[in-house]
Coordinates of C-alpha atoms in Angstrom, one line a residue:
Chain B
M29 CA -0.1 0.1 0.1
S30 CA 1.2 3.5 -1.3
A31 CA 1.5 5.4 1.9
D32 CA 0.0 8.5 0.0
A33 CA -3.0 6.3 -0.6
I34 CA -6.1 7.4 2.6
L35 CA -8.1 4.7 0.7
T36 CA -7.1 1.3 -0.5
F37 CA -8.8 -1.8 -1.9
T38 CA -6.7 -4.8 -2.0
N39 CA -7.7 -8.0 -4.2
V40 CA -11.8 -7.3 -2.3
S41 CA -14.4 -9.1 -3.3
F42 CA -18.0 -9.4 -2.2
T43 CA -21.3 -11.5 -2.4
Y44 CA -25.1 -10.5 -2.0
R45 CA -26.6 -13.7 -0.5
G46 CA -29.5 -13.1 -1.1
D47 CA -33.3 -15.2 -0.9
W48 CA -32.9 -19.2 -1.4
L49 CA -29.6 -19.0 -1.8
Q50 CA -29.4 -16.5 -5.1
R51 CA -26.0 -14.8 -4.5
V52 CA -24.7 -12.0 -6.5
Q53 CA -20.6 -11.1 -7.1
A54 CA -20.9 -7.2 -7.0
L55 CA -17.2 -7.0 -6.7
K56 CA -14.5 -9.0 -8.5
K57 CA -11.1 -8.5 -6.9
V58 CA -11.0 -4.9 -7.0
D59 CA -7.5 -3.2 -6.3
L60 CA -7.8 0.6 -6.0
T61 CA -6.5 3.4 -4.6
V62 CA -7.1 6.5 -3.2
P63 CA -4.1 9.1 -2.9
R64 CA -4.6 11.1 0.0
G65 CA -5.8 15.0 -0.9
S66 CA -6.5 13.7 -3.6
A67 CA -10.2 15.1 -5.8
F68 CA -11.0 10.5 -7.4
G69 CA -13.9 10.6 -9.6
F70 CA -15.6 6.8 -9.0
L71 CA -16.6 5.7 -12.5
G72 CA -19.4 3.2 -13.3
A73 CA -22.7 3.3 -14.9
N74 CA -25.9 1.4 -12.3
G75 CA -25.1 -1.7 -11.1
A76 CA -21.3 -1.3 -12.1
G77 CA -20.2 -2.0 -7.7
K78 CA -19.7 1.9 -7.2
S79 CA -22.0 1.3 -4.2
T80 CA -21.3 -2.1 -3.4
S81 CA -17.3 -0.6 -2.7
I82 CA -19.2 2.8 -0.3
K83 CA -21.6 1.1 1.9
L84 CA -17.8 -1.5 2.1
V85 CA -15.7 1.6 3.9
M86 CA -18.7 2.9 5.6
G87 CA -19.4 0.1 7.4
L88 CA -23.2 -0.4 5.7
L89 CA -22.1 -3.5 4.9
H90 CA -19.3 -6.6 5.6
G91 CA -18.6 -10.0 4.7
H92 CA -15.8 -8.8 1.6
Q93 CA -12.9 -10.8 1.4
G94 CA -9.2 -9.4 0.5
D95 CA -8.0 -6.2 2.2
I96 CA -10.1 -2.6 2.4
R97 CA -7.6 0.0 4.0
M98 CA -8.6 3.6 5.3
F99 CA -6.4 5.6 6.6
G100 CA -3.6 3.1 6.6
Q101 CA -5.7 1.1 9.2
P102 CA -7.9 -2.2 8.2
L103 CA -11.7 -1.0 8.5
G104 CA -13.6 -2.8 11.2
D105 CA -12.4 -0.2 14.1
H106 CA -15.8 2.4 14.3
R107 CA -13.7 5.2 15.5
L108 CA -11.7 5.6 12.0
R109 CA -15.8 6.9 10.6
A110 CA -15.4 9.9 12.6
R111 CA -12.7 11.1 10.3
I112 CA -15.3 10.9 7.0
G113 CA -17.8 12.4 5.7
Y114 CA -20.8 10.9 3.4
L115 CA -23.7 11.6 1.0
P116 CA -25.7 8.3 0.4
E117 CA -27.3 8.1 -2.6
H118 CA -30.8 9.4 -2.7
P119 CA -31.0 10.8 1.1
Y120 CA -33.5 10.8 3.3
F121 CA -33.4 12.2 6.8
Y122 CA -36.2 12.2 10.0
D123 CA -39.3 13.8 8.7
N124 CA -40.0 15.4 12.2
L125 CA -36.4 17.0 12.9
A126 CA -35.5 20.4 12.0
V127 CA -32.3 21.1 9.7
G128 CA -30.9 22.4 12.9
E129 CA -32.2 19.6 15.3
Y130 CA -30.8 16.8 13.1
L131 CA -27.1 19.3 11.6
A132 CA -26.5 19.1 15.2
Y133 CA -27.4 15.6 16.2
M134 CA -24.5 14.0 13.5
A135 CA -22.4 17.1 14.9
R136 CA -22.8 15.1 18.3
L137 CA -22.6 11.5 17.1
S138 CA -19.5 12.6 14.4
G139 CA -17.7 14.1 18.2
L140 CA -18.4 17.6 18.1
A141 CA -18.0 19.4 21.5
P142 CA -21.5 20.6 22.3
D143 CA -19.6 24.1 21.6
A144 CA -18.0 23.7 19.2
I145 CA -21.7 22.4 17.3
P146 CA -23.5 26.0 16.8
A147 CA -20.8 27.6 14.7
A148 CA -19.6 23.9 12.7
I149 CA -23.7 24.5 11.8
D150 CA -23.9 27.8 10.8
R151 CA -20.8 27.5 8.7
V152 CA -22.8 24.8 6.5
C153 CA -25.6 26.7 6.3
Q154 CA -24.0 29.5 4.7
L155 CA -22.3 27.4 2.8
L156 CA -24.9 25.4 0.9
D157 CA -28.1 28.1 1.5
L158 CA -29.7 26.2 3.9
A159 CA -29.4 28.9 6.9
D160 CA -33.2 30.7 6.6
L161 CA -34.1 26.7 7.1
K162 CA -32.9 26.2 10.4
K163 CA -36.0 25.1 11.7
R164 CA -38.1 23.7 9.2
M165 CA -39.0 19.6 9.3
L166 CA -37.0 17.6 6.3
G167 CA -39.9 15.9 5.9
S168 CA -40.8 19.4 3.6
F169 CA -37.8 18.8 1.3
S170 CA -37.8 18.1 -2.6
K171 CA -35.0 15.9 -3.6
G172 CA -32.5 18.2 -4.2
M173 CA -33.0 20.1 -0.9
R174 CA -31.9 16.8 0.5
Q175 CA -29.2 16.6 -1.4
R176 CA -28.5 20.3 -0.7
F177 CA -29.0 19.0 3.5
G178 CA -27.1 15.5 2.5
L179 CA -24.1 17.2 2.1
A180 CA -24.1 19.8 5.1
Q181 CA -24.4 17.1 7.0
A182 CA -22.0 14.6 5.5
I183 CA -19.4 18.2 6.1
I184 CA -20.0 19.9 9.4
H185 CA -17.3 17.6 11.2
Q186 CA -14.6 18.7 8.4
P187 CA -13.2 16.0 7.9
D188 CA -10.3 14.3 6.3
L189 CA -12.9 12.3 3.9
L190 CA -15.6 12.7 1.9
V191 CA -17.2 10.0 0.0
L192 CA -20.1 11.3 -1.8
D193 CA -22.1 8.5 -4.1
E194 CA -24.1 10.0 -6.3
P195 CA -23.7 13.8 -5.3
F196 CA -24.7 15.4 -8.1
S197 CA -28.2 13.5 -8.4
G198 CA -31.9 15.6 -8.3
L199 CA -29.3 18.9 -7.8
D200 CA -30.7 22.0 -11.0
P201 CA -27.6 23.5 -13.0
L202 CA -27.0 25.8 -10.1
W203 CA -27.0 23.5 -7.2
R204 CA -24.5 21.6 -9.2
A205 CA -22.6 24.9 -9.6
R206 CA -22.5 25.4 -6.2
F207 CA -21.9 21.8 -4.6
R208 CA -18.6 21.6 -7.1
E209 CA -18.0 25.0 -6.1
V210 CA -17.9 23.6 -1.9
M211 CA -16.2 20.4 -3.0
A212 CA -13.6 22.6 -4.0
L213 CA -13.5 24.7 -1.2
E214 CA -13.6 22.1 1.6
R215 CA -10.3 20.3 -0.8
K216 CA -8.5 23.4 -0.1
R217 CA -9.1 22.6 3.1
G218 CA -7.2 19.5 3.5
A219 CA -10.4 17.2 2.3
T220 CA -9.8 14.6 -0.6
L221 CA -12.9 14.1 -1.7
C222 CA -14.3 10.7 -3.0
F223 CA -17.3 10.4 -5.2
S224 CA -18.4 8.0 -7.7
T225 CA -21.0 9.7 -10.4
H226 CA -21.5 8.6 -13.9
I227 CA -21.3 11.7 -16.1
L228 CA -17.6 11.6 -17.4
S229 CA -18.2 15.6 -16.8
D230 CA -18.2 16.3 -12.9
V231 CA -15.1 14.4 -13.0
E232 CA -13.1 16.0 -15.8
D233 CA -14.1 19.6 -13.6
L234 CA -13.4 18.3 -10.0
C235 CA -10.9 15.5 -10.5
D236 CA -7.1 15.0 -10.9
H237 CA -7.7 10.7 -9.6
Y238 CA -10.5 8.2 -10.9
G239 CA -11.6 4.6 -11.3
V240 CA -13.5 3.4 -13.6
I241 CA -15.8 -0.1 -12.2
D242 CA -17.8 -2.5 -15.2
H243 CA -19.8 -5.5 -13.5
G244 CA -17.8 -5.2 -10.3
V245 CA -14.1 -4.8 -11.9
V246 CA -12.2 -3.0 -12.1
L247 CA -11.2 -1.5 -15.6
E248 CA -8.5 1.2 -14.9
Q249 CA -8.1 3.7 -12.4
G250 CA -4.7 6.5 -12.6
R251 CA -4.6 10.0 -12.7
L252 CA -7.2 12.2 -15.3
E253 CA -5.1 13.7 -17.1
D254 CA -4.0 10.5 -18.5
L255 CA -7.5 9.9 -19.0
V256 CA -8.0 13.1 -21.3
K257 CA -4.6 13.3 -22.6
Q258 CA -6.6 9.2 -24.3
A259 CA -9.1 11.4 -25.8
P260 CA -8.8 12.8 -29.3
L261 CA -8.0 16.1 -30.7
V262 CA -9.9 17.9 -32.9
L263 CA -8.7 20.4 -35.2
T264 CA -10.9 23.2 -37.4
G265 CA -9.2 25.3 -39.9
S266 CA -9.5 26.8 -43.4
G267 CA -8.4 27.4 -46.4
P268 CA -6.7 23.9 -47.7
M269 CA -7.1 20.6 -46.7
P270 CA -5.6 17.7 -45.5
S271 CA -6.6 14.8 -46.3
A272 CA -7.4 12.4 -43.8
A273 CA -10.0 16.0 -42.5
M274 CA -13.4 16.4 -43.2
G275 CA -15.2 19.9 -44.5
N276 CA -17.9 22.0 -42.6
H277 CA -20.6 23.2 -44.5
D278 CA -19.2 26.9 -43.4
G279 CA -16.1 26.4 -46.2
T280 CA -14.3 24.4 -42.8
W281 CA -12.8 21.7 -42.1
R282 CA -12.4 19.7 -39.3
W283 CA -9.8 17.0 -38.6
Q284 CA -9.5 14.4 -36.0
F285 CA -6.7 12.3 -34.3
P286 CA -4.8 10.9 -31.9
E287 CA -2.8 12.7 -29.4
A288 CA 0.5 10.6 -30.5
E289 CA -0.2 12.4 -34.1
R290 CA -0.4 15.8 -32.5
E291 CA 3.0 17.2 -33.6
K292 CA 3.6 15.1 -37.1
N293 CA -0.3 16.2 -37.8
L294 CA 0.7 19.9 -37.5
A295 CA 3.8 19.9 -39.5
T296 CA 2.5 18.4 -42.4
L297 CA -0.7 20.9 -42.8
P298 CA -1.4 22.6 -46.0
V299 CA 0.4 25.4 -46.8
G300 CA -2.4 27.8 -46.5
A301 CA -4.0 26.1 -43.7
Q302 CA -5.7 28.0 -40.8
I303 CA -5.7 27.0 -37.5
L304 CA -9.3 27.9 -36.0
R305 CA -9.6 25.5 -32.8
L306 CA -7.8 23.2 -31.9
E307 CA -9.5 20.8 -28.8
R308 CA -10.1 18.2 -27.1
N309 CA -12.7 15.3 -28.1
R310 CA -14.8 15.4 -25.0
I311 CA -15.9 11.4 -24.5
G312 CA -18.9 10.8 -24.1
L313 CA -19.5 8.3 -20.6
E314 CA -21.4 5.9 -23.1
D315 CA -18.8 5.7 -25.7
Y316 CA -15.8 5.8 -23.4
F317 CA -17.6 2.9 -21.2
V318 CA -18.7 0.5 -24.8
A319 CA -14.9 1.5 -26.2
R320 CA -13.3 -0.1 -22.8
V321 CA -15.2 -3.2 -22.3
K322 CA -15.0 -3.9 -25.9
A323 CA -11.2 -3.4 -25.1
F324 CA -12.1 -5.4 -21.8
H325 CA -13.6 -8.4 -24.5
A326 CA -11.2 -7.4 -27.1
A327 CA -8.1 -8.3 -24.7
G328 CA -9.3 -11.6 -24.6
K329 CA -10.1 -11.5 -20.7
R330 CA -12.7 -12.3 -18.1
L331 CA -15.5 -10.5 -16.1
D332 CA -14.1 -11.1 -13.1
G333 CA -10.5 -9.9 -14.1
T334 CA -8.6 -13.6 -13.7
G335 CA -6.8 -13.5 -17.4
A336 CA -7.0 -14.5 -20.1
A337 CA -10.4 -16.7 -21.2
Chain S
M24 CA -23.5 8.6 22.1
I25 CA -26.4 6.8 23.3
G26 CA -28.6 9.0 25.2
V27 CA -27.8 11.4 21.4
I28 CA -29.8 8.7 19.5
A29 CA -32.4 8.2 22.0
W30 CA -33.0 11.8 22.5
A31 CA -33.0 11.9 18.7
T32 CA -35.6 9.0 18.4
C33 CA -37.5 10.7 21.5
R34 CA -38.3 13.8 19.3
E35 CA -38.8 12.0 15.9
A36 CA -41.4 9.2 17.7
V37 CA -43.1 12.5 19.7
R38 CA -43.8 14.3 16.4
S39 CA -45.1 11.2 14.5
R40 CA -49.2 11.0 13.6
T41 CA -49.7 7.6 14.6
F42 CA -47.7 8.8 17.9
L43 CA -50.7 11.7 18.0
L44 CA -53.2 10.3 16.8
L45 CA -53.8 7.2 18.7
L46 CA -53.2 10.0 21.6
A47 CA -56.2 11.1 20.6
V48 CA -57.6 8.3 19.8
Y49 CA -57.1 7.2 23.9
L50 CA -58.4 10.8 24.6
L51 CA -61.2 10.5 23.0
G52 CA -62.1 7.6 24.9
V53 CA -61.7 9.0 27.8
L54 CA -64.4 11.1 27.3
M55 CA -66.2 8.2 26.0
S56 CA -65.9 5.9 28.6
R57 CA -68.2 7.4 31.4
I58 CA -70.9 6.7 28.9
V59 CA -69.9 3.0 29.4
G60 CA -70.4 3.5 33.2
W61 CA -73.9 4.9 32.7
I62 CA -75.1 1.9 30.8
S63 CA -73.8 -0.5 33.1
A64 CA -75.4 -2.8 35.0
T65 CA -72.5 -2.5 38.1
D66 CA -71.0 1.0 39.9
G67 CA -70.2 3.5 37.4
N68 CA -67.1 4.5 38.6
V69 CA -66.2 1.4 38.8
I70 CA -66.6 0.6 35.1
T71 CA -65.4 4.2 34.0
T72 CA -61.8 3.8 36.2
D73 CA -61.6 0.2 34.4
V74 CA -62.3 1.6 30.7
V75 CA -60.1 4.0 31.4
F76 CA -57.4 2.5 32.2
S77 CA -58.2 -1.0 29.9
L78 CA -57.3 2.0 27.4
Q79 CA -54.1 3.7 28.0
S80 CA -53.2 -0.2 28.3
I81 CA -54.4 -1.0 24.5
M82 CA -53.1 1.9 23.1
G83 CA -50.0 1.5 24.1
V84 CA -49.3 -1.2 23.1
L85 CA -50.7 -0.2 20.0
V86 CA -47.8 2.6 19.6
A87 CA -45.5 0.8 20.5
V88 CA -46.1 -2.1 17.8
A89 CA -46.7 0.8 15.3
T90 CA -43.9 2.4 16.5
G91 CA -41.8 0.3 17.7
T92 CA -42.3 -1.9 14.0
A93 CA -40.9 1.1 12.1
L94 CA -38.2 1.9 14.4
V95 CA -35.4 -0.4 12.2
H96 CA -37.1 -1.4 9.3
V97 CA -38.3 1.8 7.8
E98 CA -34.7 3.2 8.0
I99 CA -33.0 0.1 6.5
Q100 CA -36.1 0.7 3.8
Q101 CA -35.5 5.2 3.9
K102 CA -32.0 4.4 4.2
T103 CA -32.3 6.8 6.7
L104 CA -29.8 5.2 9.1
Y105 CA -27.2 5.7 6.2
T106 CA -25.8 9.1 7.9
V107 CA -25.6 7.8 11.6
L108 CA -23.9 4.3 11.2
S109 CA -21.7 6.0 8.9
R110 CA -21.1 8.0 11.9
P111 CA -18.3 7.2 14.8
L112 CA -20.3 4.4 16.7
P113 CA -20.9 0.1 16.7
R114 CA -24.2 -0.6 15.8
W115 CA -25.2 -2.5 19.2
Q116 CA -25.6 1.5 20.4
F117 CA -27.2 2.1 17.5
V118 CA -29.9 0.0 18.1
L119 CA -29.9 0.2 22.0
G120 CA -29.9 4.0 21.4
K121 CA -33.1 3.6 19.2
Y122 CA -35.2 0.9 21.4
L123 CA -34.2 4.2 25.1
G124 CA -35.5 6.9 22.7
L125 CA -38.5 4.8 22.1
C126 CA -39.1 4.0 25.2
L127 CA -38.5 6.8 26.4
A128 CA -41.7 8.1 24.4
L129 CA -43.8 5.9 24.8
A130 CA -42.9 6.4 28.4
A131 CA -43.2 10.2 27.7
G132 CA -47.2 9.0 25.9
Q133 CA -48.5 6.9 28.6
V134 CA -47.5 9.1 31.4
A135 CA -49.2 12.4 29.3
M136 CA -52.4 9.5 29.2
L137 CA -52.1 8.2 32.9
I138 CA -52.9 11.9 33.9
I139 CA -55.5 12.9 31.4
G140 CA -57.5 9.4 33.2
L141 CA -56.4 10.7 36.5
I142 CA -57.7 14.4 36.2
Y143 CA -60.2 12.8 34.1
L144 CA -62.5 10.4 36.9
A145 CA -61.3 13.4 39.7
A146 CA -63.0 15.5 38.1
T147 CA -66.6 12.5 37.2
G148 CA -66.3 12.0 40.7
A149 CA -64.2 8.8 40.2
P150 CA -62.1 7.9 42.8
V151 CA -58.5 7.8 42.2
H152 CA -55.7 7.0 44.9
Y153 CA -52.6 5.4 45.2
W154 CA -53.6 1.6 43.5
L155 CA -54.1 3.4 40.4
L156 CA -50.9 4.8 39.6
I157 CA -49.3 1.3 40.5
A158 CA -51.5 -0.3 37.6
G159 CA -50.2 2.8 35.8
L160 CA -46.6 2.0 36.6
L161 CA -46.9 -1.5 36.0
T162 CA -48.7 -1.3 32.3
I163 CA -45.9 1.3 31.2
V164 CA -43.6 -1.3 31.9
E165 CA -46.1 -3.1 29.7
V166 CA -45.5 -1.3 26.9
L167 CA -42.0 -1.4 26.9
V168 CA -42.0 -5.0 26.7
M169 CA -44.3 -4.4 23.9
A170 CA -41.8 -1.6 22.3
A171 CA -38.8 -5.0 23.0
V172 CA -40.8 -7.6 21.2
S173 CA -42.2 -5.3 18.2
L174 CA -37.9 -4.6 18.1
C175 CA -36.7 -7.9 18.1
W176 CA -39.9 -9.5 15.3
T177 CA -38.6 -6.3 13.5
A178 CA -35.2 -6.8 12.6
L179 CA -36.3 -11.4 12.0
S180 CA -39.1 -10.1 9.6
S181 CA -40.9 -8.2 7.9
P182 CA -43.1 -4.4 9.7
L183 CA -46.2 -5.7 8.2
L184 CA -46.2 -9.4 9.7
A185 CA -43.9 -7.9 12.9
A186 CA -46.8 -5.6 13.6
V187 CA -49.1 -9.5 13.4
L188 CA -46.6 -11.1 15.3
G189 CA -45.9 -8.7 18.0
L190 CA -49.6 -7.8 19.0
A191 CA -50.4 -12.4 18.8
T192 CA -47.3 -11.9 21.5
Y193 CA -49.6 -9.5 23.6
A194 CA -53.0 -11.8 22.9
L195 CA -50.7 -15.1 24.0
G196 CA -48.4 -12.8 26.5
H197 CA -51.7 -12.8 28.7
A198 CA -53.4 -16.0 28.2
V199 CA -49.7 -17.5 29.5
H200 CA -50.8 -15.9 32.5
S201 CA -53.7 -18.4 32.7
L202 CA -51.4 -21.3 32.2
P203 CA -50.4 -22.2 35.9
G204 CA -54.0 -23.0 36.3
L205 CA -54.7 -24.9 33.7
V206 CA -51.1 -27.1 33.1
H207 CA -52.3 -29.1 36.2
H208 CA -54.7 -31.2 33.4
L209 CA -52.5 -32.0 31.5
K210 CA -49.8 -34.6 31.8
G211 CA -45.6 -35.9 31.6
T212 CA -44.9 -34.7 27.9
Q213 CA -47.4 -32.5 27.4
Q214 CA -47.5 -30.6 30.1
T215 CA -42.9 -30.4 29.4
I216 CA -43.9 -28.8 26.7
A217 CA -47.3 -26.3 26.8
I218 CA -44.6 -25.2 30.3
A219 CA -41.8 -24.2 27.8
L220 CA -44.1 -22.9 24.5
A221 CA -45.0 -21.0 27.5
S222 CA -41.1 -19.8 28.3
L223 CA -41.0 -18.3 25.1
V224 CA -43.3 -15.6 25.4
P225 CA -43.4 -13.2 28.1
D226 CA -45.6 -13.5 30.9
L227 CA -48.2 -9.9 30.0
G228 CA -50.9 -10.6 32.5
Q229 CA -47.5 -9.6 35.5
F230 CA -48.3 -6.0 34.3
A231 CA -52.2 -6.3 34.7
Y232 CA -52.9 -5.2 37.7
R233 CA -55.3 -3.0 36.0
N234 CA -58.6 -4.8 37.4
E235 CA -57.5 -5.3 41.6
A236 CA -56.0 -1.3 41.4
V237 CA -59.4 -0.5 40.4
Y238 CA -60.8 -2.3 43.9
R239 CA -58.1 -1.9 45.5
T240 CA -56.8 -4.8 46.2
P241 CA -52.6 -3.8 47.6
I242 CA -50.0 -5.9 45.5
A243 CA -46.9 -6.1 47.4
L244 CA -43.2 -4.5 47.2
D245 CA -41.4 -6.9 46.6
D246 CA -44.4 -8.1 44.4
L247 CA -43.8 -5.1 42.6
L248 CA -39.8 -5.3 42.6
M249 CA -40.7 -8.4 41.0
R250 CA -42.3 -8.1 37.9
L251 CA -40.6 -4.5 37.3
V252 CA -37.8 -6.8 36.6
Y253 CA -39.5 -9.9 35.2
G254 CA -40.2 -6.7 33.0
G255 CA -36.7 -5.3 32.5
L256 CA -34.4 -8.7 31.8
W257 CA -37.7 -9.1 29.2
C258 CA -36.7 -6.2 26.8
A259 CA -33.4 -6.8 27.8
L260 CA -33.3 -10.3 26.5
L261 CA -35.0 -9.0 23.7
V262 CA -32.5 -6.6 22.8
F263 CA -29.6 -8.0 22.9
I264 CA -31.2 -10.6 20.6
T265 CA -32.2 -6.7 18.0
I266 CA -28.5 -6.5 18.7
A267 CA -27.4 -9.9 17.6
V268 CA -29.2 -9.9 14.5
I269 CA -29.4 -5.5 13.6
R270 CA -25.0 -5.9 13.6
R271 CA -25.2 -9.5 10.8
K272 CA -27.2 -7.1 9.0
Q273 CA -25.9 -5.9 5.5
L274 CA -27.9 -2.5 5.0

């Protein structure tokens, strides 16, 4: 395990046991590392294994094989959770408790001293525009408001590790932007961010590390800049058109090529060709997943991660 | 931590619609109890007192079963416990805190019912005496045992089934009280099996002192203490079973 890792999965497998001996293997020999101080985006489609991984970390599921370590220590000591803030997917809270009451409750459970709680509540309420709603019962909250409250309760004790399961779910564009700001502020404070999503743009905007999981297998992980480099470049130009380019209806042309061919292609542009834009073609998550899974199969590997079929 | 969870649970429970609705039904029942007293052939005051105290028990048990069965299962279904269990506390503290919070809410409701009942009896001219307080106290213990029964059944089954099983346990719990009088009719293995089965459910008749209290039949202090300890032991056993089940549960 790297000394700089705040969370590591080593060879972790997990099987859900249902009724009548039904078994579903949700994680298959997962190896994953979340570096300390990073913003880690955990990408995967619905049912890929993201929430299962998070629930194992939070102690909501147990009975896994392999080794999971938090802050360098094996799971099991509940006191480690004092250093984690957690926002579950589609969070629900007690209907008959007010915002202020619930935040105070969470702060006490997180080990905050009673005299530090009012200031902590004010801080998170200000960050997430909940100050006017402190006395409002949580049962009256909409989905988006619950999500805001969910983030507030997750950061009230200023945790070292913030684990967020689909944090942008149910938010309008304005609140998505605000969530990004709050998450950036938390990171600036020194917290490590680890959040799951199936929206690649969220990862691009916030993260410097990523992991991709599909059918319980981690397909790849690493630095985001390495992933971004996999996206092809798109050169938009005018004037004489290279033979591999495609013409646009406004008289310009468009040429797509991989990063590795950037220097060569720029050097061999026809004389008189003018570069209007050179940008990266953002990878659509769906296309990316399809490509990755197809490549995974094409390489002759099985989805249980055991190598050649 | 247990106290923090208990206090939050208590606040949540006393504000719930079920709790307030059943308290309102109790009030209505108390007001109507005088009518039963008027139409009864025997002493109207005795019947009114009996009805008021029976209502306290029935409403208390209904609240205990309704809230007890919902307590943990709804938390799992709605995932409200995710944010709580992600804090630095072991599951046993969560279950114990939830149960104690429910006990606090139920006891508060029972004390409110007892005070309302006694004020009503005094206002309508029915005699109010010390033994009625003892009957009220034992009813509270009965309700707390039923809360533990409901919690335990919820951990082992679904909320609906737990409610049915909870009410069945209530009926059985009162039935087993009369078992010693019947068991001598059985012989050998039948007698052993009957006694063994009866010991699997709490003898709720231990807490039904209502009828005796109405007629001012005294209860010895050591007998009262024994009944309180009996109730406490059943609560502890049932909460222990619930903790053992919840600790292993995948959430």
